[in-house]
XYZ file of N, CA and C in Angstrom:
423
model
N 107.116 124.537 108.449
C 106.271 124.581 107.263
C 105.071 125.469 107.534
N 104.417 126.199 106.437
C 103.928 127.035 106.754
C 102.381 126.334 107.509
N 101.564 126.375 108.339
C 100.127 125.795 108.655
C 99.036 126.651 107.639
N 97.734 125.953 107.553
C 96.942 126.135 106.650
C 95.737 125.675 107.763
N 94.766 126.745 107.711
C 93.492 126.323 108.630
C 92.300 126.691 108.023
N 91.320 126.921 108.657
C 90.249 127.211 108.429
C 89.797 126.964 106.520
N 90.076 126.156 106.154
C 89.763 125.561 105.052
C 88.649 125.188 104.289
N 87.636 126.156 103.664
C 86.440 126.000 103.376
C 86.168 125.690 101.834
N 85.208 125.344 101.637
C 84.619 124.516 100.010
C 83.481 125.125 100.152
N 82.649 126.097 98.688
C 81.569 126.535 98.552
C 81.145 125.987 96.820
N 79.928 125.307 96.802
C 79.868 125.408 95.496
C 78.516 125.523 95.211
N 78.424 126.576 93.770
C 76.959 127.452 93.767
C 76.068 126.352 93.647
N 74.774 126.430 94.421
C 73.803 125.720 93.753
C 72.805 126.325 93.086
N 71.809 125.662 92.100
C 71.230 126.176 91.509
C 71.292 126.923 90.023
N 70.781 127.259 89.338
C 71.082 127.782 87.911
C 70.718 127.092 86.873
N 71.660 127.712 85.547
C 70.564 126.503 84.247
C 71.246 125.278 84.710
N 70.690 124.417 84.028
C 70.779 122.973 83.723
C 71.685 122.399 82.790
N 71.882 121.159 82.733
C 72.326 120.623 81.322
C 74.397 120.640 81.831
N 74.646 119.481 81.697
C 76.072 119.286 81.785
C 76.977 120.053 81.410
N 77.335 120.911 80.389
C 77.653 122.042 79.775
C 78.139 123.401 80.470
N 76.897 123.826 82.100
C 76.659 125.075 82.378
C 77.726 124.723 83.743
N 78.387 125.799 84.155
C 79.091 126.015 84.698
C 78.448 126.245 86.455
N 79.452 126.037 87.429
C 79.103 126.586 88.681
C 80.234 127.405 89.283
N 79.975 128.076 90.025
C 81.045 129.080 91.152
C 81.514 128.106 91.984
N 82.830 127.736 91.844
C 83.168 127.215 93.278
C 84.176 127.945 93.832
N 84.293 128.291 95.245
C 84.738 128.710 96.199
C 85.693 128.411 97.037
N 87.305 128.348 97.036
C 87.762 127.548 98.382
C 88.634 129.072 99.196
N 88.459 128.781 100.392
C 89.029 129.843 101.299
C 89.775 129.074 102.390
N 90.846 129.424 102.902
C 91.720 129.082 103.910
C 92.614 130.620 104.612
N 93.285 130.045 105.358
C 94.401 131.518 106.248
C 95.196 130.117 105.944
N 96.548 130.829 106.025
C 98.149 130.404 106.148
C 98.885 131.484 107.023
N 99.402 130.473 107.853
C 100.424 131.394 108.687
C 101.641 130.690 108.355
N 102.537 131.449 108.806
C 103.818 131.169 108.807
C 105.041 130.731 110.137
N 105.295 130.759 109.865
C 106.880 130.117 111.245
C 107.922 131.716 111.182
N 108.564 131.448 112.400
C 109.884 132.639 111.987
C 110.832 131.900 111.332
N 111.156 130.981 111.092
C 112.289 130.693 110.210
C 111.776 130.837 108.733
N 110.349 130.361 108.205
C 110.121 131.194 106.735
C 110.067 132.624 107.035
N 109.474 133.495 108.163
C 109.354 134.700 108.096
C 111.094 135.225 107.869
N 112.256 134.664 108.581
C 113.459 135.112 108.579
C 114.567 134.545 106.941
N 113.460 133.350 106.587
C 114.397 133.195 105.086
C 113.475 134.229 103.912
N 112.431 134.315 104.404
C 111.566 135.338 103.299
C 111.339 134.507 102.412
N 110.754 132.903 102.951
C 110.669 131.508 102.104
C 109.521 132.411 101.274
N 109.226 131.731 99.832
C 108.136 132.178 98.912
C 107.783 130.207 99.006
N 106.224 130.021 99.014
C 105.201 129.040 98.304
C 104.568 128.821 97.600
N 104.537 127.919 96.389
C 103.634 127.508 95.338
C 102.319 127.007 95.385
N 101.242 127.619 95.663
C 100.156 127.216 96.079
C 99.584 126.403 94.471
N 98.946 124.927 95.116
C 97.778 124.331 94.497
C 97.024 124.231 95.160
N 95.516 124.156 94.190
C 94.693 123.796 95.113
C 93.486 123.037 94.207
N 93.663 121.499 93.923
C 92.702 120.837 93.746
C 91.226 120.474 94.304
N 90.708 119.812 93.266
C 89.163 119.737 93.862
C 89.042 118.451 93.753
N 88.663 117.470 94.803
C 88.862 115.940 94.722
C 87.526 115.410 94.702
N 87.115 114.429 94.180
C 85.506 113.424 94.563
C 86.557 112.456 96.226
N 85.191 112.750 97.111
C 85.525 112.304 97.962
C 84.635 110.377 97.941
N 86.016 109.302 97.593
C 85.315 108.097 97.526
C 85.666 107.220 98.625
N 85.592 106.166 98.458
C 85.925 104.768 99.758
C 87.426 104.383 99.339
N 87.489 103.968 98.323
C 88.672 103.758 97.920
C 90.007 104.760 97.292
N 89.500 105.481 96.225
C 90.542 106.513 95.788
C 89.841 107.508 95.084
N 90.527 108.973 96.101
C 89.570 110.258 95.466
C 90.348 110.631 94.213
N 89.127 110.516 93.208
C 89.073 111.006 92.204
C 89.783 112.437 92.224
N 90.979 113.019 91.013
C 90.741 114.518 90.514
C 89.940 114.882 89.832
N 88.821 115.897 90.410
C 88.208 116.485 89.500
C 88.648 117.819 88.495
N 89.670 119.003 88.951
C 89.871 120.076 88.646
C 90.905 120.577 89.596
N 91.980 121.526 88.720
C 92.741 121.687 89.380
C 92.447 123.426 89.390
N 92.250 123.925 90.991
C 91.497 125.555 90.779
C 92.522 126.278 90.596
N 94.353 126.529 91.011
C 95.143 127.327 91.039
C 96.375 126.210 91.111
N 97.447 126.824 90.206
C 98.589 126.062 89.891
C 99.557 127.005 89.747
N 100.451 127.163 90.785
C 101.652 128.164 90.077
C 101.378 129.512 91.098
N 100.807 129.884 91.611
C 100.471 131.248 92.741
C 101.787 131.359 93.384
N 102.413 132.222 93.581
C 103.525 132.038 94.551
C 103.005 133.501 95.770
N 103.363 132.836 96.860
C 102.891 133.450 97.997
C 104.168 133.241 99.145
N 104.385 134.574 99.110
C 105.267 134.951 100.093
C 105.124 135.120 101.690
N 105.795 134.273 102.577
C 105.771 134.284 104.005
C 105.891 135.819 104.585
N 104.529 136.142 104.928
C 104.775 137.456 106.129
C 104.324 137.067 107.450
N 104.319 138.029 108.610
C 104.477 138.282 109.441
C 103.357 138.128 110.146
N 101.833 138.701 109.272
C 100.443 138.067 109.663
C 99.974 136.945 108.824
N 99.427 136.350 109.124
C 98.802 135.249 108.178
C 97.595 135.831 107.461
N 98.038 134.750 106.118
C 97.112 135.300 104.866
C 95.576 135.060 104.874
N 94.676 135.391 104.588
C 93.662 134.642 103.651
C 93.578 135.006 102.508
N 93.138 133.310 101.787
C 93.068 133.434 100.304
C 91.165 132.853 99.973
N 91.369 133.663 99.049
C 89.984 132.974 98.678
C 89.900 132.822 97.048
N 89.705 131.757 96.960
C 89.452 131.397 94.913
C 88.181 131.142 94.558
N 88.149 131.784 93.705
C 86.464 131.425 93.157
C 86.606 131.403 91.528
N 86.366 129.814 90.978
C 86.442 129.405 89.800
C 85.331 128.950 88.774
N 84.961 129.144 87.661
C 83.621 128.136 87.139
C 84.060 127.289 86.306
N 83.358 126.050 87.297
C 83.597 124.669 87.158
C 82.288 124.155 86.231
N 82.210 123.182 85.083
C 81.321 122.389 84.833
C 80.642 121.530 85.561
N 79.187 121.503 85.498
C 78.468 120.181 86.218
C 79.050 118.718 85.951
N 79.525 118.985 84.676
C 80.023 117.406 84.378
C 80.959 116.910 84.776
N 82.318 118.272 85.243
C 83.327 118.006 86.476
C 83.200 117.467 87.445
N 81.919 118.068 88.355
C 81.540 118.318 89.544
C 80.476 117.074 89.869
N 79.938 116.170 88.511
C 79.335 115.077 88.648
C 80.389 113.681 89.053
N 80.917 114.254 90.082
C 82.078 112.806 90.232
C 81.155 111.192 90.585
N 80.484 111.449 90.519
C 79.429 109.979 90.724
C 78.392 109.871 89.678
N 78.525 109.890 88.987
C 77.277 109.793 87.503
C 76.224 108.810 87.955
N 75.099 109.484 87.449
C 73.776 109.265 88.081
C 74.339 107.969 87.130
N 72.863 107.071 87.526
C 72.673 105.997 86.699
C 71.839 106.020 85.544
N 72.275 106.004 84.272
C 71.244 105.871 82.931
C 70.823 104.754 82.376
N 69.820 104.301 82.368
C 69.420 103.152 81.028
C 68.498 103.953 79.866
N 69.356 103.401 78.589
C 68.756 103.632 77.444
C 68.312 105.249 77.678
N 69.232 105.826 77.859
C 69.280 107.488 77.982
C 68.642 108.160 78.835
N 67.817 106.716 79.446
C 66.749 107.760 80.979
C 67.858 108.021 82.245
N 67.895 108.746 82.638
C 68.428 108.711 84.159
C 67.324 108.449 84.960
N 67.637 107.144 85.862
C 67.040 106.381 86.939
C 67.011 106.449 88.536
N 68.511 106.703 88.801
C 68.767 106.907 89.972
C 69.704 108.042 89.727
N 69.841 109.603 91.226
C 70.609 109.808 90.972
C 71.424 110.025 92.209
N 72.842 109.920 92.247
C 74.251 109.129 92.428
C 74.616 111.291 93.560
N 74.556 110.836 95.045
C 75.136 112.299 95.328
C 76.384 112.078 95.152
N 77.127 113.184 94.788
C 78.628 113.627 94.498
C 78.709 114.374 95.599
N 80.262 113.785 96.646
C 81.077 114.515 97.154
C 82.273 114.880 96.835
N 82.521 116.723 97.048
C 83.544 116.570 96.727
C 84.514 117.396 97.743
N 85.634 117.831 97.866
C 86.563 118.292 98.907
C 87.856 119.121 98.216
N 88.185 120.075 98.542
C 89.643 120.937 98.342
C 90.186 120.650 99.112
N 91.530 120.314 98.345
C 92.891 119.817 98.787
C 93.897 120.680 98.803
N 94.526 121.660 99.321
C 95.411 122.766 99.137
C 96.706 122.431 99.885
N 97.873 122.874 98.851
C 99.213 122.096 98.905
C 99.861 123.533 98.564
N 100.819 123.699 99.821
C 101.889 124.877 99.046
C 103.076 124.413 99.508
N 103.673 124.599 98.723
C 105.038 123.816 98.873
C 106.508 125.017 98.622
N 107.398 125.148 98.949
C 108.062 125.644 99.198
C 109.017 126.210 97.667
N 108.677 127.211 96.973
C 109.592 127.344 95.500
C 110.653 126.819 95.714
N 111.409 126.527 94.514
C 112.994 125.842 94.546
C 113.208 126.329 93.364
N 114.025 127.605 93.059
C 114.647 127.922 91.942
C 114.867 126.921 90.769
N 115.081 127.279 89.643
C 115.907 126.295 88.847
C 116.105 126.809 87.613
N 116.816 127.119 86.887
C 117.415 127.326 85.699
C 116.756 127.065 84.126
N 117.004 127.695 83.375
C 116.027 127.404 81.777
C 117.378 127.255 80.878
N 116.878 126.933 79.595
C 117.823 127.135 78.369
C 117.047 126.855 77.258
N 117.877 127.305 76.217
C 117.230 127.832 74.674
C 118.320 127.413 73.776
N 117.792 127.458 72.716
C 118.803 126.956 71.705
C 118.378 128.295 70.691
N 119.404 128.509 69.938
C 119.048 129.930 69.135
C 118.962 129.421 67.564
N 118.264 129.754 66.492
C 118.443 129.703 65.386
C 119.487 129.262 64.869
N 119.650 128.083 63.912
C 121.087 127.547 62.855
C 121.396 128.663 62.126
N 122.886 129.112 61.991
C 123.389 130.045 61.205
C 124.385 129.076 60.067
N 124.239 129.043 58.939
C 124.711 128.881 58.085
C 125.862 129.382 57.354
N 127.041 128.863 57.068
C 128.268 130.168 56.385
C 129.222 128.739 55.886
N 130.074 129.682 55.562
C 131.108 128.602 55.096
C 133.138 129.799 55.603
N 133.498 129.726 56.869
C 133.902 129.904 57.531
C 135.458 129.670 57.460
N 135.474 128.795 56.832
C 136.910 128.084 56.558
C 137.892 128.382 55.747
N 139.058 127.858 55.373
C 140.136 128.283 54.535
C 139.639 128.575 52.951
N 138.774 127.787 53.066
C 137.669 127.814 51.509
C 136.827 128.791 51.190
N 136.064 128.848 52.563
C 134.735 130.073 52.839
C 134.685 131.295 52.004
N 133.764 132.120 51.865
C 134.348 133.760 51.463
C 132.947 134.390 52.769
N 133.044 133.616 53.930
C 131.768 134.409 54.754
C 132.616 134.950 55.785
C-alpha cells in the first residue's frame, strides 16, 4: 500500500470576523509507493478530510478533496491543498453563549485525515428516451 508521511495541517489565522468569512486551510503530505504498485501502474483515490479532534468521537468538519486520482510513480509525490473553509466549519467546539453574549470561548482542534485508496473500475448505464410506434400486424409505423 502506498505510505503517506510528512503530513501537515495549516490554517490561516487572522482576517475579518464574523462566522460567514472564510479561512485558507492547508494540508501537505509525500506518498511513496511500493514496486508492486510501481509494476501494476496501481492509480489512488485520494480524500482528504478535516476532523475536530475530541475525547470521544472526531467530529467531520469538511471534506478538502474527493475523487483526485493519483498515479503510482517511481519518486514519491508531494501534494499540497489549499481550500477556504468557513469559521463556522472550523468552530468545531462552539464557544459558550447566554442570551446572545458569548461568555467563554471553547479552543477548537482540528486534524487532516488523508485516505487513498486504491481505484476499482466499475461500469455505468443509461436508459435512452421511450419511443412510441405501433409496430405490429395493425401498425402503419
Amino acid at each position: 500500500m502506498a505510505t503517506i508521511t510528512d503530513v501537515r495541517l495549516n490554517v490561516q489565522k487572522g482576517g475579518p470576523g464574523g462566522s460567514n468569512s472564510r479561512r485558507n486551510v492547508t494540508v501537505s503530505y509525500e506518498v511513496c509507493f511500493n514496486r508492486c504498485e510501481l509494476l501494476d501502474g496501481t492509480v489512488f483515490v485520494e480524500r482528504i478530510d478535516l476532523k475536530g479532534d475530541d475525547p470521544i468521537f472526531d467530529d467531520q468538519q469538511a471534506v478538502l478533496s474527493n475523487g483526485l486520482c493519483i498515479k503510482a510513480t517511481e519518486q514519491c509525490i508531494k501534494r499540497k491543498i489549499t481550500r477556504g473553509v468557513s469559521r463556522s466549519t472550523l468552530d468545531e467546539d462552539g464557544d459558550t453563549v447566554i442570551f446572545g453574549i458569548p461568555i467563554n470561548e471553547d479552543q477548537d482542534e482540528l486534524y487532516a485525515k488523508i485516505t487513498l485508496t486504491p481505484f476499482t473500475p466499475h461500469g455505468d448505464e443509461a436508459k435512452s428516451n421511450v419511443v412510441r410506434g405501433s409496430w405490429g400486424a395493425l401498425g402503419s409505423d
